[in-house]
Amino acid sequence: MRFRSTRGSQQRLGFSEALWRGLAEDGGLYVPETWPLFSVSDFDGAESLAEVGERLLAPFVEGDPLATQIGAIVREAFNFSAPLRQVRGTADDEILTALELSNGPTAAFKDFGARFLAACFQRIRKPDAAPVNILVATSGDTGGAVAAAFHGRSGMAVTVLFPKGLVSPTQQHQLTCWGDNVRAFAVRGTFDECQRLVKEAFGDAALRQHQQLSSANSINLGRLLPQAVYYAATSLAWYRKRDRPLSFIIPSGNLGNAVACLWARQLGLPIGHVVLAHNANRTVPDFLSQGEWLPRASIATLASAMDVGNPSNMERMRDLFPDHVRLCDVVSAISVEDSAIRHRIREDRARFGEVWCPHTAVAAEVWATMSAERRRAEAWCLVSTASPAKFPEVVEPLIEGRVSVPETLARLFDRPSVFEEIDASLEMLKVGLKSR
Ligand SMILES: *Cc1c(COP(=O)(O)O)cnc(C)c1O
């Protein structure tokens, strides 16, 4: 399999090379050149994420140096589960399930992509090559997932840049508790300035001579493609039991999770409709209803990991569905205000006994406000993107109680927090990077 850019350059790359580069040279995003078509029986005997993942991803690594290692990679990356459970207490003729994606080391779905990418990078890297430094700017969940995935791996280091004072105390701890080959810098500036610093570092020839830099941001194919695996495994398990497709409501920001679901659907997996649940950043819902793409500055909401005003993966979605009418047959999008997020967290705690994280609550609100007819027409699945224990500052006052902390997170809270503070200047970042 070769990969091409969404922007139409003639370049074609293999899997490993597309992962290593991240972004195509014409500024586009890598997508598969062709779509293999699977049938449900192709997965007979495959049940776990790793078993389904090995078969699903095999065509994508065909001809690549990683082809013989894909089984080992998925077994290493997907060493925790993604259970589907029934949400109890709905009306008799409605099916509502929740797909739990928060069982990984940092309790959010980004662990799947980050762990897969780390497992690939470790194997792509030549053992005698210079150490690689993965630079990530983060406004919340990404930095923690990437740090956790690369922590303790030889020959690779991670540098996390986060805006000082602009991430929650819980998030900050997850960015700064690693040590060893992971360093965290609190930048005196905004998230956008952290991103600018990363870009400048990549453009700095002197720095790049001193160390090999790489990125692990969410547009990397190696973070997106593995996310198709949990949609494949979940829809297969559902289809085998119920003989019908499953439709997903996905809390969305940069659309990486949603595109992974649409890719699984394109590959022939039994997936029905895909509903994009956005917070007050309404670029995507407006595009679907009006047909015009008008990116704008992001606004801060309670579901902060979805505060994206110009979602980069829209480029992949439009590449998959160049025809707007076809896109709207399969995909719909709804925007939810903060007041509705608060209401939904309180109400579903009382009604279903479910405690949602603020992101998952956006999806729950979308389901709750659908017409009864639409709720009955399909088997729905809420994609639960993070544990509420990551956002106690938001959730606990609403449910007037404590959220229980998963053991994986509790272990992180036990580690000491260590970080260095720098100005938002490349010079200071360079001094910091060279100091070790
Ligand atoms: C990143 C994130 C999202 C948004 O996912 P995208 O792939 O950017 O659409 C939703 N919920 C949580 C908890 C996240 O961390």
Short mmCIF file of C-alpha atoms and ligand atoms in Angstrom, two decimals:
data_model
loop_
_atom_site.label_atom_id
_atom_site.label_comp_id
_atom_site.label_asym_id
_atom_site.label_seq_id
_atom_site.Cartn_x
_atom_site.Cartn_y
_atom_site.Cartn_z
CA MET A 1 0.00 0.00 0.00
CA ARG A 2 1.13 3.53 -0.81
CA PHE A 3 -0.12 6.76 0.71
CA ARG A 4 -0.87 10.02 -1.10
CA SER A 5 -1.45 13.58 0.00
CA THR A 6 -4.95 15.09 0.20
CA ARG A 7 -3.60 18.03 -1.82
CA GLY A 8 -2.87 16.11 -4.96
CA SER A 9 0.94 16.09 -5.26
CA GLN A 10 2.28 13.12 -7.21
CA GLN A 11 4.36 11.87 -4.28
CA ARG A 12 3.54 8.35 -3.02
CA LEU A 13 5.03 6.98 0.20
CA GLY A 14 5.04 3.70 2.08
CA PHE A 15 3.61 3.37 5.58
CA SER A 16 6.83 3.90 7.60
CA GLU A 17 7.86 6.92 5.59
CA ALA A 18 4.42 8.53 5.88
CA LEU A 19 4.60 8.07 9.66
CA TRP A 20 8.07 9.53 9.89
CA ARG A 21 7.20 12.59 7.81
CA GLY A 22 3.88 13.35 9.51
CA LEU A 23 2.77 16.03 7.05
CA ALA A 24 3.03 15.70 3.25
CA GLU A 25 5.48 18.03 1.50
CA ASP A 26 2.63 19.95 -0.18
CA GLY A 27 1.11 20.64 3.26
CA GLY A 28 -1.62 18.00 2.85
CA LEU A 29 -2.40 14.96 5.00
CA TYR A 30 -1.57 11.38 4.08
CA VAL A 31 -4.44 9.09 3.06
CA PRO A 32 -4.42 5.53 1.63
CA GLU A 33 -4.14 5.43 -2.15
CA THR A 34 -6.76 2.65 -2.37
CA TRP A 35 -9.38 1.18 -0.04
CA PRO A 36 -9.29 -2.57 0.55
CA LEU A 37 -12.81 -3.99 1.06
CA PHE A 38 -13.39 -6.38 3.95
CA SER A 39 -16.41 -8.53 4.71
CA VAL A 40 -17.46 -9.57 8.20
CA SER A 41 -16.30 -13.16 7.56
CA ASP A 42 -12.75 -11.94 6.89
CA PHE A 43 -12.55 -11.46 10.66
CA ASP A 44 -13.87 -14.91 11.65
CA GLY A 45 -12.01 -16.03 14.77
CA ALA A 46 -10.67 -12.52 15.48
CA GLU A 47 -12.17 -10.96 18.61
CA SER A 48 -9.64 -8.96 20.60
CA LEU A 49 -8.47 -5.52 19.49
CA ALA A 50 -5.08 -6.99 18.62
CA GLU A 51 -6.56 -9.86 16.54
CA VAL A 52 -8.92 -7.56 14.63
CA GLY A 53 -6.19 -4.92 14.30
CA GLU A 54 -3.66 -7.32 12.80
CA ARG A 55 -6.07 -8.30 9.98
CA LEU A 56 -7.45 -4.79 9.44
CA LEU A 57 -4.03 -3.12 9.20
CA ALA A 58 -2.24 -5.85 7.21
CA PRO A 59 -3.08 -4.34 3.77
CA PHE A 60 -1.85 -0.91 4.89
CA VAL A 61 1.64 -2.14 5.80
CA GLU A 62 1.97 -4.53 2.86
CA GLY A 63 5.34 -3.95 1.18
CA ASP A 64 6.62 -1.88 4.11
CA PRO A 65 9.49 -2.85 6.46
CA LEU A 66 6.90 -3.00 9.28
CA ALA A 67 4.75 -5.60 7.45
CA THR A 68 6.10 -8.59 9.36
CA GLN A 69 5.87 -6.77 12.70
CA ILE A 70 2.30 -5.49 12.61
CA GLY A 71 1.06 -8.32 14.86
CA ALA A 72 3.65 -7.50 17.51
CA ILE A 73 2.93 -3.76 17.18
CA VAL A 74 -0.82 -4.10 17.78
CA ARG A 75 -0.29 -6.54 20.65
CA GLU A 76 2.05 -4.07 22.31
CA ALA A 77 -0.08 -0.97 21.62
CA PHE A 78 -3.54 -2.40 22.40
CA ASN A 79 -2.77 -4.03 25.74
CA PHE A 80 -5.92 -2.62 27.35
CA SER A 81 -9.57 -3.11 26.45
CA ALA A 82 -12.25 -0.99 24.77
CA PRO A 83 -15.46 -2.49 26.19
CA LEU A 84 -18.91 -1.76 24.80
CA ARG A 85 -21.61 -1.61 27.44
CA GLN A 86 -25.35 -1.07 27.40
CA VAL A 87 -26.53 2.19 28.99
CA ARG A 88 -29.31 1.11 31.31
CA GLY A 89 -32.56 2.93 31.92
CA THR A 90 -33.43 3.98 28.34
CA ALA A 91 -36.89 3.35 26.86
CA ASP A 92 -37.61 -0.29 25.88
CA ASP A 93 -37.51 0.36 22.14
CA GLU A 94 -34.26 2.34 22.24
CA ILE A 95 -30.77 0.88 22.12
CA LEU A 96 -28.02 2.99 23.64
CA THR A 97 -24.52 1.72 24.28
CA ALA A 98 -21.25 3.35 25.32
CA LEU A 99 -17.82 2.49 23.95
CA GLU A 100 -15.29 3.00 26.73
CA LEU A 101 -12.00 4.31 25.33
CA SER A 102 -10.47 5.48 28.61
CA ASN A 103 -8.80 2.31 29.90
CA GLY A 104 -5.30 3.29 28.73
CA PRO A 105 -2.47 4.82 30.78
CA THR A 106 -3.72 8.43 30.60
CA ALA A 107 -7.45 7.58 30.57
CA ALA A 108 -8.37 9.08 27.18
CA PHE A 109 -8.72 7.62 23.68
CA LYS A 110 -5.50 9.32 22.54
CA ASP A 111 -3.59 6.49 24.27
CA PHE A 112 -4.51 4.15 21.36
CA GLY A 113 -2.91 6.32 18.67
CA ALA A 114 0.05 7.46 20.77
CA ARG A 115 0.97 3.92 21.84
CA PHE A 116 0.67 2.60 18.28
CA LEU A 117 2.86 5.40 16.93
CA ALA A 118 5.49 4.82 19.62
CA ALA A 119 5.55 1.07 18.90
CA CYS A 120 6.06 1.85 15.17
CA PHE A 121 8.74 4.53 15.71
CA GLN A 122 10.72 2.21 17.96
CA ARG A 123 10.83 -0.38 15.17
CA ILE A 124 11.43 2.05 12.27
CA ARG A 125 14.40 3.64 13.99
CA LYS A 126 17.75 2.05 13.17
CA PRO A 127 19.39 0.86 16.41
CA ASP A 128 22.59 2.83 15.70
CA ALA A 129 20.82 6.08 14.67
CA ALA A 130 21.06 9.28 16.74
CA PRO A 131 18.40 9.63 19.47
CA VAL A 132 15.10 11.11 18.33
CA ASN A 133 13.41 13.92 20.22
CA ILE A 134 9.62 14.04 19.79
CA LEU A 135 8.41 17.63 20.23
CA VAL A 136 4.76 18.16 21.20
CA ALA A 137 2.82 21.29 21.95
CA THR A 138 -0.27 20.47 23.97
CA SER A 139 -3.34 22.18 25.38
CA GLY A 140 -4.38 19.12 27.36
CA ASP A 141 -4.71 15.41 26.59
CA THR A 142 -2.29 14.90 23.70
CA GLY A 143 0.92 15.67 25.57
CA GLY A 144 0.14 13.21 28.36
CA ALA A 145 -0.73 10.39 25.99
CA VAL A 146 2.43 10.92 23.91
CA ALA A 147 4.63 11.23 27.01
CA ALA A 148 3.17 8.02 28.47
CA ALA A 149 3.61 6.15 25.18
CA PHE A 150 7.28 7.07 24.73
CA HIS A 151 8.29 7.11 28.41
CA GLY A 152 11.16 4.70 29.12
CA ARG A 153 11.84 3.82 25.45
CA SER A 154 15.51 3.78 24.56
CA GLY A 155 16.79 6.06 21.81
CA MET A 156 13.74 8.31 22.01
CA ALA A 157 12.91 11.34 24.11
CA VAL A 158 9.82 13.53 24.40
CA THR A 159 9.68 17.28 24.97
CA VAL A 160 6.25 18.58 25.98
CA LEU A 161 5.44 22.29 25.71
CA PHE A 162 2.31 23.53 27.48
CA PRO A 163 0.96 27.04 28.15
CA LYS A 164 1.72 28.01 31.74
CA GLY A 165 -1.41 28.43 33.83
CA LEU A 166 -3.74 27.53 30.98
CA VAL A 167 -4.16 23.79 31.55
CA SER A 168 -6.11 22.37 34.49
CA PRO A 169 -4.13 21.19 37.57
CA THR A 170 -5.05 17.57 36.78
CA GLN A 171 -3.90 17.92 33.17
CA GLN A 172 -0.69 19.67 34.19
CA HIS A 173 0.18 16.82 36.48
CA GLN A 174 -0.22 14.32 33.63
CA LEU A 175 2.19 16.36 31.50
CA THR A 176 4.86 16.77 34.16
CA CYS A 177 4.93 13.52 36.15
CA TRP A 178 7.14 11.41 33.84
CA GLY A 179 10.82 12.28 34.20
CA ASP A 180 13.52 10.05 32.61
CA ASN A 181 13.35 10.62 28.83
CA VAL A 182 10.35 13.00 29.06
CA ARG A 183 10.82 16.72 29.75
CA ALA A 184 8.08 19.27 30.24
CA PHE A 185 8.35 23.01 29.64
CA ALA A 186 5.75 25.43 30.97
CA VAL A 187 5.81 28.19 28.36
CA ARG A 188 4.94 31.74 29.41
CA GLY A 189 2.42 32.16 26.61
CA THR A 190 -0.62 30.62 24.94
CA PHE A 191 -1.11 27.25 23.25
CA ASP A 192 -0.69 28.93 19.87
CA GLU A 193 2.72 30.20 20.98
CA CYS A 194 3.71 26.68 22.04
CA GLN A 195 2.75 25.47 18.57
CA ARG A 196 4.74 28.28 16.98
CA LEU A 197 7.80 27.28 19.03
CA VAL A 198 7.55 23.70 17.79
CA LYS A 199 7.32 24.91 14.19
CA GLU A 200 10.32 27.23 14.69
CA ALA A 201 12.35 24.42 16.24
CA PHE A 202 11.68 22.25 13.18
CA GLY A 203 12.79 25.10 10.95
CA ASP A 204 16.06 25.71 12.86
CA ALA A 205 18.95 24.12 10.99
CA ALA A 206 21.44 24.49 13.86
CA LEU A 207 19.12 22.76 16.31
CA ARG A 208 18.36 19.97 13.86
CA GLN A 209 22.06 19.37 13.38
CA HIS A 210 22.38 18.93 17.11
CA GLN A 211 19.46 16.52 17.44
CA GLN A 212 16.97 14.62 15.33
CA LEU A 213 13.47 16.04 15.83
CA SER A 214 10.16 14.40 15.08
CA SER A 215 6.52 15.14 15.81
CA ALA A 216 3.64 13.05 17.05
CA ASN A 217 0.73 15.35 16.42
CA SER A 218 -2.77 14.15 15.74
CA ILE A 219 -2.65 14.51 11.96
CA ASN A 220 0.01 11.77 11.81
CA LEU A 221 -1.33 8.72 9.96
CA GLY A 222 0.21 6.59 12.70
CA ARG A 223 -2.14 8.07 15.27
CA LEU A 224 -5.27 8.07 13.13
CA LEU A 225 -5.23 4.64 11.46
CA PRO A 226 -5.00 2.57 14.69
CA GLN A 227 -8.16 4.30 15.91
CA ALA A 228 -10.07 2.51 13.13
CA VAL A 229 -9.33 -0.73 14.98
CA TYR A 230 -11.67 -0.12 17.93
CA TYR A 231 -14.48 0.86 15.57
CA ALA A 232 -13.90 -2.32 13.58
CA ALA A 233 -13.75 -4.59 16.64
CA THR A 234 -16.83 -2.98 18.25
CA SER A 235 -19.04 -2.98 15.16
CA LEU A 236 -18.03 -6.58 14.37
CA ALA A 237 -18.85 -7.81 17.88
CA TRP A 238 -22.21 -6.02 17.72
CA TYR A 239 -23.03 -7.36 14.26
CA ARG A 240 -22.20 -10.93 15.24
CA LYS A 241 -24.58 -10.72 18.20
CA ARG A 242 -27.36 -8.52 16.83
CA ASP A 243 -27.07 -8.89 13.06
CA ARG A 244 -27.30 -5.14 12.50
CA PRO A 245 -24.90 -2.21 12.12
CA LEU A 246 -23.98 0.14 14.94
CA SER A 247 -24.18 3.95 14.58
CA PHE A 248 -21.75 6.15 16.47
CA ILE A 249 -22.03 9.56 18.15
CA ILE A 250 -18.46 10.89 18.45
CA PRO A 251 -17.29 13.83 20.60
CA SER A 252 -15.25 15.72 18.00
CA GLY A 253 -12.69 18.49 17.78
CA ASN A 254 -9.93 17.99 15.24
CA LEU A 255 -11.95 15.07 13.74
CA GLY A 256 -9.23 12.41 14.05
CA ASN A 257 -11.47 10.03 15.95
CA ALA A 258 -14.37 10.61 13.54
CA VAL A 259 -12.28 10.11 10.39
CA ALA A 260 -10.97 6.83 11.84
CA CYS A 261 -14.59 5.68 12.21
CA LEU A 262 -15.40 6.70 8.63
CA TRP A 263 -12.31 4.88 7.38
CA ALA A 264 -13.46 1.69 9.16
CA ARG A 265 -16.87 2.12 7.50
CA GLN A 266 -15.23 2.65 4.11
CA LEU A 267 -13.30 -0.61 4.63
CA GLY A 268 -16.62 -2.47 4.81
CA LEU A 269 -17.18 -2.74 8.57
CA PRO A 270 -20.87 -2.79 9.68
CA ILE A 271 -21.14 0.86 10.73
CA GLY A 272 -24.34 2.87 10.14
CA HIS A 273 -24.46 6.62 10.65
CA VAL A 274 -21.77 8.78 12.19
CA VAL A 275 -22.86 11.82 14.20
CA LEU A 276 -20.24 14.42 15.08
CA ALA A 277 -20.89 15.93 18.50
CA HIS A 278 -19.18 19.32 18.71
CA ASN A 279 -19.04 21.86 21.52
CA ALA A 280 -19.72 25.56 20.87
CA ASN A 281 -16.99 25.56 18.18
CA ARG A 282 -19.43 25.12 15.31
CA THR A 283 -17.29 25.21 12.17
CA VAL A 284 -18.19 21.63 11.22
CA PRO A 285 -21.95 21.72 11.96
CA ASP A 286 -22.16 24.98 9.97
CA PHE A 287 -20.27 23.41 7.07
CA LEU A 288 -22.60 20.42 6.91
CA SER A 289 -25.73 22.54 7.00
CA GLN A 290 -24.54 25.34 4.71
CA GLY A 291 -21.96 23.66 2.47
CA GLU A 292 -19.38 26.37 2.99
CA TRP A 293 -16.08 25.81 4.84
CA LEU A 294 -15.48 28.79 7.14
CA PRO A 295 -12.76 28.06 9.71
CA ARG A 296 -12.55 30.52 12.61
CA ALA A 297 -10.67 31.11 15.88
CA SER A 298 -11.46 28.57 18.59
CA ILE A 299 -13.44 29.47 21.69
CA ALA A 300 -12.84 28.01 25.16
CA THR A 301 -15.47 25.54 26.44
CA LEU A 302 -15.88 22.95 29.20
CA ALA A 303 -14.97 20.23 26.69
CA SER A 304 -11.57 21.83 26.12
CA ALA A 305 -9.93 18.98 24.16
CA MET A 306 -12.49 19.76 21.45
CA ASP A 307 -11.84 23.52 21.26
CA VAL A 308 -10.84 23.58 17.60
CA GLY A 309 -12.00 26.22 15.16
CA ASN A 310 -10.19 24.89 12.10
CA PRO A 311 -10.18 21.07 12.32
CA SER A 312 -7.32 19.75 10.20
CA ASN A 313 -8.83 16.33 9.56
CA MET A 314 -11.73 17.89 7.64
CA GLU A 315 -9.34 17.66 4.74
CA ARG A 316 -9.37 13.87 5.04
CA MET A 317 -13.15 13.78 5.45
CA ARG A 318 -13.74 15.81 2.31
CA ASP A 319 -11.20 13.67 0.47
CA LEU A 320 -13.28 10.60 1.39
CA PHE A 321 -16.58 12.30 0.49
CA PRO A 322 -15.92 14.90 -2.22
CA ASP A 323 -19.67 15.05 -2.83
CA HIS A 324 -21.48 17.08 -0.15
CA VAL A 325 -24.76 15.21 -0.56
CA ARG A 326 -23.06 11.83 -0.09
CA LEU A 327 -21.24 13.19 2.96
CA CYS A 328 -24.53 14.33 4.49
CA ASP A 329 -26.11 10.89 3.82
CA VAL A 330 -23.61 9.31 6.19
CA VAL A 331 -22.47 12.07 8.54
CA SER A 332 -24.32 14.70 10.55
CA ALA A 333 -22.98 17.23 13.05
CA ILE A 334 -24.47 19.05 16.00
CA SER A 335 -23.12 21.81 18.26
CA VAL A 336 -23.74 21.83 22.03
CA GLU A 337 -23.33 24.81 24.39
CA ASP A 338 -21.61 24.65 27.81
CA SER A 339 -24.94 25.05 29.63
CA ALA A 340 -26.21 21.89 27.92
CA ILE A 341 -23.00 20.02 28.84
CA ARG A 342 -23.56 20.89 32.51
CA HIS A 343 -27.21 19.90 32.34
CA ARG A 344 -26.40 16.58 30.68
CA ILE A 345 -23.76 15.60 33.25
CA ARG A 346 -26.24 16.22 36.09
CA GLU A 347 -29.23 14.68 34.37
CA ASP A 348 -27.59 11.44 33.16
CA ARG A 349 -26.05 10.87 36.56
CA ALA A 350 -29.56 10.96 38.01
CA ARG A 351 -31.32 9.16 35.13
CA PHE A 352 -28.84 6.45 34.06
CA GLY A 353 -26.28 6.44 36.88
CA GLU A 354 -23.65 7.42 34.30
CA VAL A 355 -20.91 9.95 35.05
CA TRP A 356 -19.68 11.40 31.74
CA CYS A 357 -16.54 13.42 31.15
CA PRO A 358 -17.39 16.86 29.65
CA HIS A 359 -16.51 15.61 26.13
CA THR A 360 -18.60 12.46 26.33
CA ALA A 361 -21.44 14.58 27.75
CA VAL A 362 -21.56 16.42 24.41
CA ALA A 363 -22.34 13.12 22.67
CA ALA A 364 -24.87 12.17 25.36
CA GLU A 365 -26.61 15.52 24.84
CA VAL A 366 -26.78 14.93 21.09
CA TRP A 367 -28.47 11.57 21.66
CA ALA A 368 -30.87 13.00 24.24
CA THR A 369 -32.01 15.77 21.90
CA MET A 370 -32.53 13.55 18.83
CA SER A 371 -36.13 12.87 17.80
CA ALA A 372 -37.56 9.75 19.44
CA GLU A 373 -38.04 8.36 15.95
CA ARG A 374 -34.37 8.68 15.11
CA ARG A 375 -33.34 7.23 18.47
CA ARG A 376 -35.50 4.17 17.76
CA ALA A 377 -34.43 3.78 14.14
CA GLU A 378 -30.84 2.76 14.88
CA ALA A 379 -28.65 1.07 17.46
CA TRP A 380 -26.64 3.98 18.87
CA CYS A 381 -23.25 4.04 20.52
CA LEU A 382 -21.83 6.99 22.48
CA VAL A 383 -18.08 7.13 22.15
CA SER A 384 -16.71 7.77 25.63
CA THR A 385 -13.44 9.57 24.92
CA ALA A 386 -12.10 10.12 28.45
CA SER A 387 -12.62 9.26 32.09
CA PRO A 388 -14.47 11.89 34.15
CA ALA A 389 -11.63 11.53 36.69
CA LYS A 390 -9.45 13.61 34.35
CA PHE A 391 -11.79 16.58 34.82
CA PRO A 392 -12.77 16.61 38.50
CA GLU A 393 -12.78 20.43 38.52
CA VAL A 394 -15.73 20.39 36.09
CA VAL A 395 -17.56 17.18 36.97
CA GLU A 396 -17.51 16.97 40.77
CA PRO A 397 -19.44 20.20 41.50
CA LEU A 398 -22.12 19.12 38.98
CA ILE A 399 -22.71 15.66 40.43
CA GLU A 400 -22.14 16.97 43.98
CA GLY A 401 -19.85 14.06 44.72
CA ARG A 402 -16.46 12.57 44.01
CA VAL A 403 -15.63 10.73 40.79
CA SER A 404 -13.82 7.47 41.30
CA VAL A 405 -10.26 7.49 39.98
CA PRO A 406 -9.13 4.56 37.79
CA GLU A 407 -6.03 2.81 39.09
CA THR A 408 -3.92 3.87 36.09
CA LEU A 409 -4.59 7.55 36.83
CA ALA A 410 -4.11 7.13 40.56
CA ARG A 411 -0.62 5.80 39.86
CA LEU A 412 0.23 8.96 37.89
CA PHE A 413 -0.98 11.19 40.70
CA ASP A 414 1.50 9.45 43.00
CA ARG A 415 4.45 10.57 40.87
CA PRO A 416 6.11 13.93 41.58
CA SER A 417 5.61 16.77 39.10
CA VAL A 418 8.77 18.23 37.50
CA PHE A 419 8.93 20.94 34.83
CA GLU A 420 10.98 23.92 33.70
CA GLU A 421 9.54 27.33 32.94
CA ILE A 422 10.59 29.24 29.81
CA ASP A 423 9.63 32.32 27.82
CA ALA A 424 7.92 31.73 24.50
CA SER A 425 11.16 32.18 22.59
CA LEU A 426 13.09 29.75 20.45
CA GLU A 427 16.36 30.86 22.05
CA MET A 428 15.17 29.81 25.50
CA LEU A 429 13.81 26.52 24.19
CA LYS A 430 17.17 25.83 22.53
CA VAL A 431 19.07 26.55 25.75
CA GLY A 432 16.66 24.24 27.58
CA LEU A 433 17.03 21.45 25.04
CA LYS A 434 20.82 21.61 25.05
CA SER A 435 21.04 21.63 28.83
CA ARG A 436 20.85 17.85 28.79
C1 LIG B 1 -8.81 14.93 21.65
C2 LIG B 1 -10.11 14.67 22.34
C3 LIG B 1 -11.35 14.76 21.66
C4 LIG B 1 -11.44 15.21 20.23
O1 LIG B 1 -10.95 14.24 19.34
P1 LIG B 1 -10.59 14.63 17.83
O2 LIG B 1 -9.97 13.42 17.25
O3 LIG B 1 -9.64 15.80 17.90
O4 LIG B 1 -11.87 15.00 17.15
C5 LIG B 1 -12.50 14.43 22.35
N1 LIG B 1 -12.47 14.05 23.64
C6 LIG B 1 -11.31 13.95 24.32
C7 LIG B 1 -11.36 13.54 25.75
C8 LIG B 1 -10.09 14.25 23.70
O5 LIG B 1 -8.95 14.17 24.41
#
